[in-house]
Coordinates of C-alpha atoms in Angstrom, one line a residue:
M1 CA 19.0 28.6 92.9
K2 CA 20.1 31.6 91.2
Q3 CA 24.1 30.4 91.7
L4 CA 23.2 26.9 90.3
L5 CA 21.5 28.3 87.0
P6 CA 24.4 29.5 85.4
A7 CA 26.2 26.0 86.2
A8 CA 23.6 24.0 84.8
A9 CA 23.4 26.1 81.6
L10 CA 27.0 25.6 81.6
A11 CA 27.0 22.0 81.8
A12 CA 24.7 21.7 78.8
F13 CA 26.7 24.3 76.7
I14 CA 29.7 21.8 77.3
C15 CA 27.5 18.6 76.4
A16 CA 26.3 20.2 73.5
L17 CA 29.9 21.2 72.1
A18 CA 31.1 17.2 73.0
S19 CA 31.1 14.5 69.8
P20 CA 28.0 13.1 68.7
A21 CA 28.7 9.9 70.9
A22 CA 29.3 11.8 73.6
A23 CA 25.9 13.7 73.4
Q24 CA 24.0 11.0 73.5
S25 CA 25.1 9.8 76.4
C26 CA 25.3 13.3 78.1
F27 CA 22.7 13.9 81.1
V28 CA 21.2 16.9 82.8
A29 CA 20.3 16.0 86.1
D30 CA 18.9 19.4 86.9
P31 CA 15.1 19.2 87.5
I32 CA 14.5 22.9 86.8
W33 CA 16.0 22.5 83.4
I34 CA 14.6 19.5 82.7
A35 CA 11.2 21.0 83.5
G36 CA 11.8 24.1 81.4
H37 CA 12.9 21.8 78.4
N38 CA 9.8 19.5 78.6
S39 CA 7.7 22.5 78.9
A40 CA 9.3 23.8 75.6
T41 CA 8.8 20.7 73.9
A42 CA 5.5 20.2 75.0
T43 CA 4.9 24.1 73.6
L44 CA 6.7 23.5 70.4
T45 CA 4.9 19.9 69.7
A46 CA 1.7 21.8 70.4
R47 CA 2.4 24.8 68.2
V48 CA 3.7 22.0 66.1
G49 CA 0.0 20.3 66.0
T50 CA -1.9 23.4 65.5
M51 CA 0.0 24.1 62.5
G52 CA -0.3 20.8 60.9
T53 CA -4.0 21.2 61.7
N54 CA -4.3 25.0 60.4
V55 CA -2.0 23.7 57.4
A56 CA -4.4 20.9 56.9
T57 CA -7.7 23.1 57.1
Q58 CA -6.4 25.7 54.9
R59 CA -5.2 22.9 52.4
S60 CA -8.7 21.4 52.7
L61 CA -10.3 24.8 52.3
T62 CA -8.1 25.5 49.6
L63 CA -8.9 22.4 47.7
E64 CA -13.1 23.4 47.9
M65 CA -12.5 26.6 46.9
L66 CA -10.6 24.9 43.9
L67 CA -13.0 22.9 43.4
S68 CA -16.0 25.4 43.8
A69 CA -14.0 27.5 41.3
M70 CA -13.7 24.3 38.9
K71 CA -17.4 24.0 38.9
V72 CA -18.1 27.6 38.7
Q73 CA -15.6 27.6 35.5
T74 CA -17.6 24.4 34.1
A75 CA -20.7 25.5 34.3
Q76 CA -19.9 29.0 32.8
T77 CA -18.2 27.2 30.1
A78 CA -21.3 25.0 29.4
T79 CA -23.7 28.1 29.8
N80 CA -21.6 29.9 27.4
G81 CA -21.4 27.1 25.0
E82 CA -25.3 26.3 25.2
R83 CA -25.4 30.2 24.4
E84 CA -22.9 29.8 21.4
V85 CA -24.8 27.2 20.4
N86 CA -28.4 28.8 20.8
L87 CA -27.0 32.1 19.3
T88 CA -25.8 29.9 16.1
S89 CA -28.6 27.9 15.5
N90 CA -31.0 31.0 15.9
T91 CA -28.9 32.6 13.8
Q92 CA -29.0 30.3 11.1
Q93 CA -32.7 29.7 11.3
A94 CA -33.1 33.9 10.9
V95 CA -30.9 33.6 8.0
A96 CA -32.9 30.0 6.4
S97 CA -36.2 31.9 7.3
T98 CA -34.9 35.1 5.6
L99 CA -33.8 33.3 2.4
S100 CA -37.3 31.6 2.7
Q101 CA -39.2 34.6 2.5
V102 CA -36.8 36.1 -0.1
T103 CA -37.2 33.0 -2.4
Q104 CA -41.0 33.1 -1.8
R105 CA -41.3 36.8 -2.5
Q106 CA -39.1 36.8 -5.8
A107 CA -41.7 33.6 -6.6
L108 CA -44.4 35.5 -6.3
V109 CA -43.0 38.6 -8.2
H110 CA -41.7 36.5 -11.2
A111 CA -45.6 34.5 -11.2
R112 CA -47.1 37.9 -10.9
E113 CA -45.0 39.2 -13.8
Q114 CA -45.4 36.0 -15.8
Y115 CA -49.0 35.2 -15.0
G116 CA -50.7 38.9 -13.6
I117 CA -53.4 40.2 -15.5
D118 CA -51.6 43.3 -16.3
T119 CA -47.9 41.3 -17.5
G120 CA -48.8 38.1 -18.2
Q121 CA -52.2 37.8 -20.0
G122 CA -51.9 40.1 -23.4
V123 CA -52.7 43.6 -23.7
N124 CA -56.3 44.2 -22.2
A125 CA -56.6 40.6 -21.9
C126 CA -60.6 40.9 -20.9
G127 CA -61.7 43.2 -23.7
S128 CA -59.1 41.4 -26.2
I129 CA -61.3 37.8 -25.2
D130 CA -64.0 39.6 -25.4
L131 CA -63.3 41.0 -28.7
M132 CA -61.8 37.8 -30.2
N133 CA -64.8 35.7 -28.8
A134 CA -67.3 37.7 -30.8
T135 CA -65.9 37.9 -34.1
N136 CA -65.6 34.0 -33.7
R137 CA -68.8 34.0 -33.0
A138 CA -70.4 36.4 -35.9
L139 CA -67.5 34.9 -38.4
G140 CA -68.9 31.1 -37.2
N141 CA -72.5 32.4 -37.6
V142 CA -72.1 33.4 -41.3
T143 CA -72.6 30.3 -42.7
M144 CA -76.2 29.9 -40.8
T145 CA -76.9 33.0 -41.5
G146 CA -76.1 32.5 -45.3
R147 CA -78.3 29.4 -44.9
E148 CA -81.6 31.1 -43.4
T149 CA -81.7 34.2 -46.0
Y150 CA -80.4 32.0 -49.0
R151 CA -83.7 29.9 -48.1
G152 CA -86.1 32.6 -47.8
L153 CA -85.3 34.1 -51.2
D154 CA -88.1 33.7 -53.7
V155 CA -85.9 32.3 -56.1
A156 CA -84.2 29.6 -53.7
P157 CA -84.5 26.1 -55.2
G158 CA -87.6 24.5 -54.2
K159 CA -89.4 27.3 -53.7
N160 CA -93.2 27.5 -55.9
V161 CA -93.1 31.1 -56.0
P162 CA -96.1 31.9 -58.8
V163 CA -94.1 34.3 -61.1
Q164 CA -97.0 37.0 -61.0
Q165 CA -96.4 37.3 -57.4
A166 CA -92.6 37.9 -57.9
T167 CA -92.9 40.0 -60.8
R168 CA -95.7 42.2 -58.5
D169 CA -93.1 42.4 -55.9
R170 CA -90.1 43.5 -58.1
L171 CA -92.3 46.0 -59.7
Q172 CA -93.2 47.7 -56.3
D173 CA -89.9 49.3 -55.8
P174 CA -87.9 49.6 -58.8
T175 CA -85.2 51.3 -57.5
K176 CA -83.7 48.3 -55.3
T177 CA -81.1 47.4 -57.3
D178 CA -78.0 48.8 -56.1
A179 CA -75.8 46.0 -55.2
A180 CA -73.9 48.5 -53.1
V181 CA -76.4 47.7 -50.3
L182 CA -74.6 44.5 -49.9
L183 CA -71.5 45.9 -48.9
D184 CA -73.3 48.5 -46.2
P185 CA -73.0 47.2 -42.8
A186 CA -76.0 49.9 -42.2
A187 CA -78.3 48.9 -45.0
D188 CA -81.8 47.4 -44.2
D189 CA -81.6 43.3 -44.9
D190 CA -84.7 43.6 -47.1
D191 CA -82.9 46.1 -49.2
R192 CA -80.2 43.3 -49.8
K193 CA -82.6 40.3 -50.0
A194 CA -84.9 42.5 -52.7
V195 CA -81.3 43.3 -54.8
I196 CA -80.3 39.5 -54.7
Q197 CA -83.8 38.5 -56.1
A198 CA -83.6 41.2 -58.5
M199 CA -80.0 40.0 -60.0
A200 CA -81.5 36.2 -59.8
G201 CA -84.0 37.0 -61.7
L202 CA -87.6 35.7 -61.6
P203 CA -88.7 31.9 -60.3
M204 CA -88.8 29.3 -62.5
P205 CA -92.4 28.4 -63.2
K206 CA -93.1 24.6 -61.9
P207 CA -95.7 22.5 -63.6
T208 CA -99.4 22.4 -62.4
A209 CA -101.4 19.4 -62.4
V210 CA -103.6 20.0 -65.4
M211 CA -100.4 19.6 -67.7
P212 CA -99.4 16.2 -69.4
G213 CA -96.9 14.1 -67.5
S214 CA -94.1 14.3 -70.0
E215 CA -94.6 18.0 -70.3
A216 CA -94.6 18.7 -66.6
D217 CA -91.8 16.4 -66.3
L218 CA -89.8 18.5 -69.0
M219 CA -90.9 21.4 -67.2
M220 CA -89.5 20.3 -63.9
L221 CA -86.3 19.0 -65.4
R222 CA -85.8 22.9 -66.7
A223 CA -86.7 24.8 -63.5
R224 CA -84.2 22.3 -61.3
R225 CA -81.5 22.8 -64.2
V226 CA -81.8 26.6 -63.7
E227 CA -82.1 26.7 -60.1
A228 CA -78.8 24.3 -59.6
L229 CA -77.1 26.9 -62.1
R230 CA -78.0 30.2 -60.5
S231 CA -77.5 28.8 -56.7
P232 CA -73.8 28.9 -56.3
A233 CA -74.2 32.6 -57.2
L234 CA -77.5 33.1 -54.7
V235 CA -75.2 31.2 -52.1
S236 CA -72.0 33.5 -52.6
L237 CA -74.6 36.6 -52.8
S238 CA -76.5 35.2 -49.3
A239 CA -72.9 34.8 -47.8
V240 CA -72.4 38.5 -48.7
R241 CA -75.0 39.5 -47.3
A242 CA -74.4 37.3 -43.8
M243 CA -70.9 39.8 -43.4
S244 CA -73.0 42.7 -43.1
S245 CA -76.0 41.3 -41.0
A246 CA -75.9 41.8 -37.4
E247 CA -77.5 38.7 -35.3
G248 CA -78.7 39.1 -31.8
H249 CA -78.0 35.7 -29.9
E250 CA -79.9 37.2 -26.4
V251 CA -83.3 38.8 -26.3
G252 CA -82.8 42.2 -26.5
S253 CA -79.2 42.4 -28.2
S254 CA -77.7 42.4 -31.1
A255 CA -74.5 41.9 -31.9
P256 CA -72.6 43.2 -34.6
S257 CA -71.9 42.3 -38.1
P258 CA -69.0 39.9 -38.9
L259 CA -67.8 43.1 -40.8
A260 CA -67.9 45.1 -38.1
Q261 CA -66.1 42.6 -36.1
L262 CA -63.5 42.7 -38.7
D263 CA -63.1 46.2 -38.9
A264 CA -62.9 46.3 -34.9
L265 CA -60.3 43.8 -35.0
M266 CA -58.1 45.9 -37.9
G267 CA -58.8 49.0 -35.8
Q268 CA -56.8 47.5 -32.7
Y269 CA -54.4 45.3 -34.3
G270 CA -53.7 46.9 -38.0
G271 CA -52.9 50.2 -37.3
G272 CA -56.6 51.6 -36.3
P273 CA -57.2 54.4 -33.5
Q274 CA -56.6 51.6 -30.7
Y275 CA -53.2 50.3 -32.3
E276 CA -51.3 52.8 -30.9
A277 CA -52.3 51.9 -27.1
W278 CA -52.2 48.4 -27.8
S279 CA -48.3 49.1 -28.9
A280 CA -47.7 50.7 -26.2
R281 CA -48.9 48.6 -23.5
L282 CA -47.7 45.8 -25.6
A283 CA -43.8 46.7 -24.3
G284 CA -44.7 46.1 -20.7
Q285 CA -45.7 42.5 -21.1
S286 CA -43.8 39.1 -20.1
E287 CA -42.8 36.3 -21.9
H288 CA -46.1 34.7 -20.9
G289 CA -47.6 37.7 -22.0
L290 CA -46.2 38.1 -25.3
L291 CA -46.5 34.3 -26.1
I292 CA -50.4 35.0 -25.4
E293 CA -50.4 37.9 -27.8
L294 CA -49.1 36.0 -30.6
T295 CA -51.4 33.0 -30.0
R296 CA -54.0 35.5 -30.6
M297 CA -52.5 37.0 -33.7
R298 CA -52.0 33.6 -35.1
S299 CA -55.6 32.5 -34.0
M300 CA -56.7 35.5 -36.0
A301 CA -54.5 35.0 -39.1
L302 CA -55.9 31.1 -39.1
A303 CA -59.8 32.2 -38.9
L304 CA -58.9 35.1 -41.8
R305 CA -57.8 32.4 -44.0
Q306 CA -60.6 30.3 -43.5
Q307 CA -62.6 33.0 -44.9
L308 CA -60.2 33.6 -47.6
V309 CA -60.6 30.5 -48.2
E310 CA -64.4 30.2 -48.0
Q311 CA -64.2 33.0 -50.5
Q312 CA -62.4 31.6 -53.1
A313 CA -64.4 28.3 -52.8
R314 CA -67.6 30.3 -53.7
T315 CA -65.7 32.2 -56.6
S316 CA -64.6 28.8 -58.0
A317 CA -68.2 27.8 -57.9
V318 CA -69.6 30.4 -59.7
F319 CA -66.6 30.4 -62.3
G320 CA -67.7 26.6 -62.5
T321 CA -71.5 27.2 -62.8
I322 CA -70.4 29.7 -65.6
L323 CA -68.4 27.0 -67.7
A324 CA -71.0 24.0 -66.7
T325 CA -73.6 26.8 -68.4
Q326 CA -71.9 27.0 -71.5
A327 CA -70.9 23.7 -72.0
G328 CA -74.0 22.5 -71.3
G329 CA -76.3 24.8 -73.1
N330 CA -80.1 24.5 -74.0
L331 CA -81.8 21.5 -71.7

């Protein structure tokens, strides 16, 4: 065997060196070599099969790993995208909420500045409203109070006060003839009444039942003419009297007189003691508050203008009465 192996190897080497055509027909008859060749071929085939299996397995594992990695990457990408969307949405919602709150706060601040009690309703809103309401009530009651006091005079038209009684009343206190009490808010109203009656003179005598018809008619015409001629002056004096008279609107209370109310208005808006405080607080008012103050000023100006018109009307009536007296002469 040891001697034949080199010969077999030599034969194989010779076959390998032959031409390809010759190599295809080269046969080795040595069984030992053939067995070794077959064993090597089987081993190589098994190794190649094993390697192919391993390669296929590794390739499958690699593909699965790649697929898993792609799934993980896709999930991470989706998660990150969702986070970004949520973050963007939440941020936008927070910005919108903040802007809404800012807008609401600005609207509240603007509304408070424009319509608040401190800056948007005029200076000392409650006190000013009370003052103006009291003044309007007092001025509105001048006509009614004047009519009541005018009808209470013993020289009022239609009164039938005996001349003797009126004379006794005037002689009881002859010192009450000072017209200054008409302009004094602190004076007694009975003193004002006494002064007006003294200025008007005695009541006109009325006809009695025993007088003849023509004489009674003539006396009544004279009385009516005199009462008509002096009634404008009496109405005007009664209005002056009412301006100084306090009128109680509730039980147990007495409202200031119209003159006192006008003095209070002048004290606040015309340079009086409260004017400095009013002027200082006026600088802090908003546009709405300034417009309210302007409206109040115009309202007071209209009320005072109305009072001036009524005074001029009473003055014109008195002058008209004087002219009628001069033109009419005696009845």
